[in-house]
Short mmCIF file of C-alpha atoms and ligand atoms in Angstrom, two decimals:
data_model
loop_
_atom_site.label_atom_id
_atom_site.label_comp_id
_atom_site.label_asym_id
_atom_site.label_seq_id
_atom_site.Cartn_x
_atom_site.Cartn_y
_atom_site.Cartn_z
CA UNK A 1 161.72 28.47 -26.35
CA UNK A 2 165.33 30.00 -25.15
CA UNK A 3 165.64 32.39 -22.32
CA UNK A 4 168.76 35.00 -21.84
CA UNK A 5 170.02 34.42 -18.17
CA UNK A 6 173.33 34.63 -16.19
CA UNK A 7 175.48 31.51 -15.21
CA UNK A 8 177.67 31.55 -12.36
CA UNK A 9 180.42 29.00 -13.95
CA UNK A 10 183.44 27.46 -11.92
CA UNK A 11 186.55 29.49 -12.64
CA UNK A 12 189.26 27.50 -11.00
CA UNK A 13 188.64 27.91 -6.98
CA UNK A 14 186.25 30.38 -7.68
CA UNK A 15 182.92 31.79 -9.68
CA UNK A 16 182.63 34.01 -12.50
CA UNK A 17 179.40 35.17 -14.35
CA UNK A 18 178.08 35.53 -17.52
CA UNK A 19 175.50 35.48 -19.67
CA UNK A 20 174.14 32.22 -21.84
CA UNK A 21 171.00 30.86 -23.17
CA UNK A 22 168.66 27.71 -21.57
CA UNK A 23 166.05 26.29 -22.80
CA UNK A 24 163.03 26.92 -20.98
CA UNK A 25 160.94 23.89 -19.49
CA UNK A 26 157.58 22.45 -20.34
CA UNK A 27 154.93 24.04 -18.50
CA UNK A 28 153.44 21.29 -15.53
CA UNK A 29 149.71 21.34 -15.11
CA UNK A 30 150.23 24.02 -11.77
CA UNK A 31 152.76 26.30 -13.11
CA UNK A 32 153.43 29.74 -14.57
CA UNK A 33 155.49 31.28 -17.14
CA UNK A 34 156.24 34.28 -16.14
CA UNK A 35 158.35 37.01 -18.39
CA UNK A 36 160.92 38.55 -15.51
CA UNK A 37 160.95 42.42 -15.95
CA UNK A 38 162.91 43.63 -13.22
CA UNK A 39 165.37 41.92 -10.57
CA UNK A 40 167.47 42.73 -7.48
CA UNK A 41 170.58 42.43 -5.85
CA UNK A 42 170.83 41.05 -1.90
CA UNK A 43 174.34 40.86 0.22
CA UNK A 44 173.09 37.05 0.07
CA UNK A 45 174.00 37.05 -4.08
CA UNK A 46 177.41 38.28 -2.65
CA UNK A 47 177.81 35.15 -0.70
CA UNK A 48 176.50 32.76 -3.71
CA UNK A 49 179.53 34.24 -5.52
CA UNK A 50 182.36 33.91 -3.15
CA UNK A 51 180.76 29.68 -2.55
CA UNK A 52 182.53 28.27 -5.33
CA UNK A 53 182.26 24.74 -3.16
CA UNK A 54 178.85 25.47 -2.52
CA UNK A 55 176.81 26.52 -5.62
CA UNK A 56 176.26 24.46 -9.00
CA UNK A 57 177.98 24.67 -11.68
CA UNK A 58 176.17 27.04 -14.35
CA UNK A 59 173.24 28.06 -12.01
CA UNK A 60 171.16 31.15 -12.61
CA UNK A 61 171.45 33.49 -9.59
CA UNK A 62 169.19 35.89 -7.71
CA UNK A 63 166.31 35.20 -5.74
CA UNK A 64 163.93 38.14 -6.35
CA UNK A 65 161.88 38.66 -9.04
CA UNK A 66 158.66 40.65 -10.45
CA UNK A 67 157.15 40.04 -13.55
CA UNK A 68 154.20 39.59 -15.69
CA UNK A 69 152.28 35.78 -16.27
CA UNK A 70 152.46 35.10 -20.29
CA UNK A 71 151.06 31.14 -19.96
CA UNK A 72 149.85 29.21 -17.46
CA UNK A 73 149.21 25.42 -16.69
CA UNK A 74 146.18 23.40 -17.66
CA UNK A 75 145.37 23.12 -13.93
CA UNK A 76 146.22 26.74 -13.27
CA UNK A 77 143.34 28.84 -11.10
CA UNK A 78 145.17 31.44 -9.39
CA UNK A 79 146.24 33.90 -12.03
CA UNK A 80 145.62 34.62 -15.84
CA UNK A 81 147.73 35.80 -18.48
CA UNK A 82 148.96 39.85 -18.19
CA UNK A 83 149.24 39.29 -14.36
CA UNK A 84 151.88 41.04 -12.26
CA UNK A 85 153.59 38.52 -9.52
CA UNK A 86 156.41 38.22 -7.98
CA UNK A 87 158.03 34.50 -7.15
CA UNK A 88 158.54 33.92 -3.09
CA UNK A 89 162.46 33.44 -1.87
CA UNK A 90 161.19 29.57 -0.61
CA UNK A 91 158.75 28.87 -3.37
CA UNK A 92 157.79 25.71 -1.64
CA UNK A 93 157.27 27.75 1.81
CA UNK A 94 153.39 28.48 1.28
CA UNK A 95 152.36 29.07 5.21
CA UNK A 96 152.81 27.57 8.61
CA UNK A 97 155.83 26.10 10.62
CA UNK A 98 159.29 26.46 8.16
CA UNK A 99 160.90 23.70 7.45
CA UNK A 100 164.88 23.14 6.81
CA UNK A 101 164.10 21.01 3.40
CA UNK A 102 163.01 24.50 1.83
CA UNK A 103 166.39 25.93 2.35
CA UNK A 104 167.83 23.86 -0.72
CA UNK A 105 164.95 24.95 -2.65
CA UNK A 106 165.88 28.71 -1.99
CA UNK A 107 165.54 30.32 -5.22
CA UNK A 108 169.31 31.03 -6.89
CA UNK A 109 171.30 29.49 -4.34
CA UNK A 110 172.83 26.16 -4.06
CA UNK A 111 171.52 23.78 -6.65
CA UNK A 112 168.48 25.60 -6.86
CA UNK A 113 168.16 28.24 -10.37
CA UNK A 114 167.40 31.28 -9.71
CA UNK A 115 165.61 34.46 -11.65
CA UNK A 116 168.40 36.45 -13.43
CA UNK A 117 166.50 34.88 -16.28
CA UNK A 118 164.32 36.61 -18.88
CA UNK A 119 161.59 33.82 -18.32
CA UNK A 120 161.02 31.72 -15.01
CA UNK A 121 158.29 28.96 -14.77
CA UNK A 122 157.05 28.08 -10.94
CA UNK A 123 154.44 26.92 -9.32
CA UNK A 124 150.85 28.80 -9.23
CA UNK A 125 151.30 28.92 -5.34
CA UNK A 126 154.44 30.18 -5.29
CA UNK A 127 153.74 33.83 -6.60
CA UNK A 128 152.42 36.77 -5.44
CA UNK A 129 150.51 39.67 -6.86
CA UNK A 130 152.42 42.50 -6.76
CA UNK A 131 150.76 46.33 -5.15
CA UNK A 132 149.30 48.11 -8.01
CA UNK A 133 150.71 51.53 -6.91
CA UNK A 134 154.65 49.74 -7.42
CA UNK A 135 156.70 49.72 -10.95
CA UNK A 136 158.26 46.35 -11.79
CA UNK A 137 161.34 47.39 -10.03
CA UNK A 138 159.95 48.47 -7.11
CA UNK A 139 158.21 45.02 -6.57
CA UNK A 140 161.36 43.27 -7.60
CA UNK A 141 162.92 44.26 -3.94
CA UNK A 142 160.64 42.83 -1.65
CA UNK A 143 161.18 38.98 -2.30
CA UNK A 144 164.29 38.84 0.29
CA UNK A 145 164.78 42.16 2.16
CA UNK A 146 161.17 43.34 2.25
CA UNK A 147 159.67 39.83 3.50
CA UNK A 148 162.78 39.39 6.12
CA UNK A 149 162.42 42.50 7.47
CA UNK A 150 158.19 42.05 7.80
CA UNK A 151 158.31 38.88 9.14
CA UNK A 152 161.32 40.00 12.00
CA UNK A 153 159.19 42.72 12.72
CA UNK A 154 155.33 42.00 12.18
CA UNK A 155 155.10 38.41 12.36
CA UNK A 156 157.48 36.80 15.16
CA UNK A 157 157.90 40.95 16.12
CA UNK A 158 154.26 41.69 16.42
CA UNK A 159 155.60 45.58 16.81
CA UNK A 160 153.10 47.87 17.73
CA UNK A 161 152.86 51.94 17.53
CA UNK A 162 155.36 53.51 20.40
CA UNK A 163 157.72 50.68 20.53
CA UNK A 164 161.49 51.90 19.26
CA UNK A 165 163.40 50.13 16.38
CA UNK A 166 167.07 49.71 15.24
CA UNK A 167 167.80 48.82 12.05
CA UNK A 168 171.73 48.35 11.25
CA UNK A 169 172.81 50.11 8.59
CA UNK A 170 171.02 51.54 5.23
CA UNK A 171 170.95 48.36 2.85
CA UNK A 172 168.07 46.27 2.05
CA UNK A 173 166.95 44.97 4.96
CA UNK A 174 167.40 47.81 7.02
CA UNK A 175 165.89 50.57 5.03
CA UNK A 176 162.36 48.13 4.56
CA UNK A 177 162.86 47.60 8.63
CA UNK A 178 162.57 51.20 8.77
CA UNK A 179 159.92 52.11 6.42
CA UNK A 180 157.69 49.32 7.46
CA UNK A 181 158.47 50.01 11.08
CA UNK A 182 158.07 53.94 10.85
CA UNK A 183 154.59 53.28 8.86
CA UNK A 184 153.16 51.00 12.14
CA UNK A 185 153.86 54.47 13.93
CA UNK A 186 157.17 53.15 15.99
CA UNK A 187 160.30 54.92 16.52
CA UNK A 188 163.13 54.17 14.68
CA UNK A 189 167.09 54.69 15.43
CA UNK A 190 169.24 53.97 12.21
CA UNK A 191 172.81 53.44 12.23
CA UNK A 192 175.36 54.00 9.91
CA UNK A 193 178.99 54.66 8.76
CA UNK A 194 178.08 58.02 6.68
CA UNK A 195 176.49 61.07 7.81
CA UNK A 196 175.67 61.39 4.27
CA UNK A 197 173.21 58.52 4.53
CA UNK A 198 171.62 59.05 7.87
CA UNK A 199 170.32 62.51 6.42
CA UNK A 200 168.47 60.64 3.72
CA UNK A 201 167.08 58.11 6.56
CA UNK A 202 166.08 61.11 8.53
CA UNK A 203 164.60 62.36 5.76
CA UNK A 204 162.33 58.54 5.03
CA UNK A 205 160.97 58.85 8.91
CA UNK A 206 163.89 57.84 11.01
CA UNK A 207 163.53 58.90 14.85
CA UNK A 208 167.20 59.13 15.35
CA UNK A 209 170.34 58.15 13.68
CA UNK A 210 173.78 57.18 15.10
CA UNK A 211 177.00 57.22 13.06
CA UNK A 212 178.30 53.29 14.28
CA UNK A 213 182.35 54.42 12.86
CA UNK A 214 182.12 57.68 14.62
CA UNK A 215 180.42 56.27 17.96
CA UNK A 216 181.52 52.53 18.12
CA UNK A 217 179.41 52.74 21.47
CA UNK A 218 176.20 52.99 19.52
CA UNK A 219 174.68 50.77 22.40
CA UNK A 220 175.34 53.08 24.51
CA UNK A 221 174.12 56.21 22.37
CA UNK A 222 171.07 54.05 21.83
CA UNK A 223 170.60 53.54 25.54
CA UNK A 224 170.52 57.07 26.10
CA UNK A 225 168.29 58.15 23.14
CA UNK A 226 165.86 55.71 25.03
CA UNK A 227 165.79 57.51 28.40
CA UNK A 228 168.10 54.40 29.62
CA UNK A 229 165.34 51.95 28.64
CA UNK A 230 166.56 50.04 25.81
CA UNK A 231 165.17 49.49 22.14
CA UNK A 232 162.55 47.27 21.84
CA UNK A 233 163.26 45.65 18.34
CA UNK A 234 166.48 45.30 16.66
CA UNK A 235 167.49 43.67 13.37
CA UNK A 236 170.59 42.01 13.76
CA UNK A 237 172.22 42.39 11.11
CA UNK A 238 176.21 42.94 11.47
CA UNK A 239 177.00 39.52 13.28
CA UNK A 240 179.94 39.28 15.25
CA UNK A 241 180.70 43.00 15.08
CA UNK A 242 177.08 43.95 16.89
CA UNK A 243 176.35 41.27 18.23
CA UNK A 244 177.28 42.05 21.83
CA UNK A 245 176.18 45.69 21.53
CA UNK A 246 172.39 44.69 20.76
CA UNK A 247 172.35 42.41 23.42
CA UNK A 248 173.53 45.35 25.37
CA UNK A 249 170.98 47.89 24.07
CA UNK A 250 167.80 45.68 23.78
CA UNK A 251 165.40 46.69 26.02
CA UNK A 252 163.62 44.42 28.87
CA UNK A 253 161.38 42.29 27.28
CA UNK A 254 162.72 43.38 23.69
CA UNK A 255 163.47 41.17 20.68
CA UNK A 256 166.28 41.04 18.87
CA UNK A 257 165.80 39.52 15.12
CA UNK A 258 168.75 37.37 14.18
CA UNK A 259 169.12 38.09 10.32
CA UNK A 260 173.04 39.19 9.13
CA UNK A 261 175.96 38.11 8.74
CA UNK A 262 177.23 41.16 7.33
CA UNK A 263 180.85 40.81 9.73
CA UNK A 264 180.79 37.17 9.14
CA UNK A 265 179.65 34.29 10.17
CA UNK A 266 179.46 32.48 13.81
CA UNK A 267 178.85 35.10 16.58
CA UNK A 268 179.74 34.49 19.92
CA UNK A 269 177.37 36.79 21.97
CA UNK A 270 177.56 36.77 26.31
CA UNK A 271 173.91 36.20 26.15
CA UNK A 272 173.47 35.99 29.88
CA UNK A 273 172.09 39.85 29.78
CA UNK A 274 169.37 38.41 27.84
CA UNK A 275 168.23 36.22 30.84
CA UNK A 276 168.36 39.53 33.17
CA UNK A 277 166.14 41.65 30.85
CA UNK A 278 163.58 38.50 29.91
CA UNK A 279 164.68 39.42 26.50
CA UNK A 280 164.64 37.05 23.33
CA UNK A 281 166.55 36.61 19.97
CA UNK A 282 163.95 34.91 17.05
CA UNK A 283 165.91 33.57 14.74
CA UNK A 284 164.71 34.78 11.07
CA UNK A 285 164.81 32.99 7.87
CA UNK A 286 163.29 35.30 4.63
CA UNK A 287 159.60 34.64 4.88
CA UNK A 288 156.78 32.29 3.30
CA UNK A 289 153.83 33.42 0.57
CA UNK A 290 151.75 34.34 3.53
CA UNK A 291 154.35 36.38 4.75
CA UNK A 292 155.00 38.25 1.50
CA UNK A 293 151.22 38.19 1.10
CA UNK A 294 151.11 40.10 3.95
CA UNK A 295 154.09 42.40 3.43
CA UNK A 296 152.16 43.63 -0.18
CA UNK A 297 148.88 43.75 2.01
CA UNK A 298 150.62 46.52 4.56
CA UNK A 299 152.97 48.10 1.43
CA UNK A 300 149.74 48.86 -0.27
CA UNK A 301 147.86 50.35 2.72
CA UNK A 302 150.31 52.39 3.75
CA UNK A 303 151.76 53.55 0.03
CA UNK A 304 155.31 52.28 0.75
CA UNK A 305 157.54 52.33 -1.94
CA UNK A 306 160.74 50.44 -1.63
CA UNK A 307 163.96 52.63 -2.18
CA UNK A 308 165.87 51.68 -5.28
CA UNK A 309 169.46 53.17 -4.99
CA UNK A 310 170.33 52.79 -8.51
CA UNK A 311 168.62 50.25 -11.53
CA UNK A 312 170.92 48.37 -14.27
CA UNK A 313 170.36 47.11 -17.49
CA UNK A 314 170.56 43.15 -18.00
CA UNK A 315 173.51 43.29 -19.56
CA UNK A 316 175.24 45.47 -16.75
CA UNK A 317 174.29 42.96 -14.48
CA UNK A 318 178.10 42.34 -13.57
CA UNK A 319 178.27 46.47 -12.55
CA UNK A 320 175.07 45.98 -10.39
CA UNK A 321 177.08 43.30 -8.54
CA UNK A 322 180.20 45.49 -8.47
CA UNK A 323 177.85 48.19 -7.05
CA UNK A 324 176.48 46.02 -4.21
CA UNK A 325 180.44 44.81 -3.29
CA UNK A 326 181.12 48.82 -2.80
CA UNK A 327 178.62 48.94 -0.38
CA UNK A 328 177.73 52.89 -1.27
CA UNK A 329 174.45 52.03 -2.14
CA UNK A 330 171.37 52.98 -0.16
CA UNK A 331 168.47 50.95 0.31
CA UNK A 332 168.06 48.36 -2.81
CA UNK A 333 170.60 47.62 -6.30
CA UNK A 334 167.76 46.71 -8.82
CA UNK A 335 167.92 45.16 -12.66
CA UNK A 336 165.98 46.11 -15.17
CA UNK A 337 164.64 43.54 -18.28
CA UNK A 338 162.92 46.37 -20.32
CA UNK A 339 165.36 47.55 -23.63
N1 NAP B 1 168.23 35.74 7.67
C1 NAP B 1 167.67 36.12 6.52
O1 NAP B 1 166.64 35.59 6.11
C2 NAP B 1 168.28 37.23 5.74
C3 NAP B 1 167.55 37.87 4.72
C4 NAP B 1 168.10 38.97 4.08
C5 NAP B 1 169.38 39.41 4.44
N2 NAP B 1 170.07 38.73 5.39
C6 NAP B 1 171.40 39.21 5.82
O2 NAP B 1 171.21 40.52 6.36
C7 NAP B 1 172.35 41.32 6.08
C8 NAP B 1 171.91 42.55 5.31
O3 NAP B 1 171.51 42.15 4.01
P1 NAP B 1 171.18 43.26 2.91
O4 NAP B 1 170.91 42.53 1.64
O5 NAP B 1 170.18 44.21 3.42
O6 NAP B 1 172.62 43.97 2.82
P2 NAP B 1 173.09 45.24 2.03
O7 NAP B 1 171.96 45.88 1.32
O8 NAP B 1 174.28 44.83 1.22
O9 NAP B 1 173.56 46.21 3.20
C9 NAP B 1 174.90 46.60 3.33
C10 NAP B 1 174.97 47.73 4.35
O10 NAP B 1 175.02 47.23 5.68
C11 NAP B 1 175.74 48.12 6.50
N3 NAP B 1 176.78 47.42 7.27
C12 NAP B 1 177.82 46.70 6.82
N4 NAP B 1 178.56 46.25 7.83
C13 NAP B 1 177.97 46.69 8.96
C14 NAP B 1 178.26 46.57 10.35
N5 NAP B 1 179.32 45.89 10.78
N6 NAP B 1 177.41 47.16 11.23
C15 NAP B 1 176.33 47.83 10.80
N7 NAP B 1 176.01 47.99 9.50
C16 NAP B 1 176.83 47.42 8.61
C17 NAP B 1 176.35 49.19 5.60
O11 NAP B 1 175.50 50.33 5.71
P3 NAP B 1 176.10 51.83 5.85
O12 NAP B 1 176.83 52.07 4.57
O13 NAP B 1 174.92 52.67 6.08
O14 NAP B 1 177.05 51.78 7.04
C18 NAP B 1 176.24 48.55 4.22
O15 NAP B 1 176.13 49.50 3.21
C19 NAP B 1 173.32 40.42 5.32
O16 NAP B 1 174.22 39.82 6.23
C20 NAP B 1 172.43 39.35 4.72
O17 NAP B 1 173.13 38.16 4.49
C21 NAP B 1 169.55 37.65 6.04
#
């Protein structure tokens, strides 16, 4: 059986994609076939692109996924055929401690294909059902930003009702920080370089917003929306750009979730304030099944559904990635499968 997918192929010193056909494997005993419906875009893609040193030669990008089971294994218990899953970001990262040897196994990364692929076998305990109340699309966000975001938050976070948020900006991982957040009842500050797009995070549930290019000193803005106190939780997730202005605005006994890169790589916080303020940084790596478990567990309770800034067809995929590299989006760049 052929699937469509996208190769990123080496084009001199760099990467260029486009589409081919691949056979697809055997099914093992434990797998799934599953039929991909929808996809989505994270900065993370961005960065698969520009590793030309770094990435295989022909692999199949994208980590996040939903779609519907069409055979399973011989061994298979967990699902049946018609079921609606989504594959995890570490599909070898089922629960517990994490482990560095799953970050070569990330999916669509590295040497590791990923799921801009019309059909993707895995193994049983890698999936996850998907919420009944989300489309294909919608569950095709979570794998990366939603489950990053849940696990900074919820499961190293453990934020509780009353406690303030900042989430950095309105992509991914920011806008499921504040949705997720704002549904446990805390109060969340959003920052942002357009007016344009704090409205429409006011409008989701955001406490406050802050516009970072008009008020570079959004520490200090944040400082005062808190009544001097500090926020409790933020999501790091501009690097060496924000990196000294969280420290600066986390609150005593606050966390700060190390997550972005977003102004590179390498930042060189002062993190002596941290010791004065008994404040910690946890650093975050996506999540495990129980984690995104978890995350569809708290989506479905509280009727969360991601926000999808704008939905391509397969063969636009290029223009989604285009999209992304603008950064005007808000919230999540999605791919549809259905004609
Ligand atoms: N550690 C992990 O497991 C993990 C998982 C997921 C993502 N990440 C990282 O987290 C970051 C966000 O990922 P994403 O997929 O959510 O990105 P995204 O959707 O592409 O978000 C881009 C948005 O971030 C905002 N932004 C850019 N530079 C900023 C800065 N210097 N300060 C504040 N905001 C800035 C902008 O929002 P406005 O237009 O509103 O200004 C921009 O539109 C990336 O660095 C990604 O690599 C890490």
């Amino acid at each position: 059986m052929l699937s469509r997918h996208y190769a990123l192929s080496q084009d001199g010193s760099s990467l260029s994609l486009a589409q081919a056909t691949k056979t697809v494997p055997d099914l093992a005993p434990n797998s799934i076939l599953i039929k991909i419906r929808a996809a989505s875009l994270n900065y993370r893609d961005l960065l698969t692109m520009g590793d030309a040193g770094g990435t295989r030669d022909g692999l199949t990008p994208l980590s996040d996924a939903a779609g519907e089971v069409i055979a399973i294994g011989s061994s298979v218990t967990r699902w049946k055929i018609g079921d609606r899953v989504s594959p995890n970001f570490f599909p070898a990262w089922l629960g517990g401690a994490f482990s560095p040897v799953h970050l070569s196994n990330a999916l669509g990364g590295g040497q590791t294909d990923g799921v801009l692929c019309e059909y993707l076998v895995i193994d049983q305990a890698a999936a996850v059902a998907i919420p009944d109340h989300l489309s294909f699309v919608e569950a095709a966000t979570l794998p990366c930003a939603g489950v990053t975001a849940w696990h900074a938050l919820f499961e190293r976070g453990k934020l509780t009702a009353g406690e303030t948020v900042l989430v950095q900006g309105t992509g991914g991982v920011a806008l499921f920080g504040l949705q997720l957040a704002a549904a446990q009842g805390a109060r969340v500050i959003v920052t942002s370089s357009s007016d344009a797009k704090l409205e429409r995070a006011a409008a989701l549930g955001a406490w406050k917003t802050i516009n970072y290019k008009n008020q570079p000193d959004w520490d200090q803005a944040a400082m005062a929306l808190t009544g001097g106190h500090g926020v409790d939780h933020i999501l790091e997730l501009g690097g060496p750009d924000t990196y000294d202005r969280s420290i600066a605005a986390i609150a005593p006994g606050g966390k700060i979730a190390q997550i972005g890169v977003l102004s590179g790589f390498g930042a060189q916080p002062n993190l002596t304030p941290l010791q004065f303020k008994n404040a910690s940084i946890n650093g975050i790596c996506v999540g495990s099944v129980e984690h995104y478990a978890r995350l569809n567990a708290f989506i479905a309770e509280h009727a969360i559904h991601p926000i999808v800034d704008q939905v391509f067809a397969f063969d636009e995929a290029p223009l989604a990635y285009e999209q992304l590299r603008g950064a005007g989006h808000f919230g999540k760049i999605a791919i549809t499968f259905d004609r």
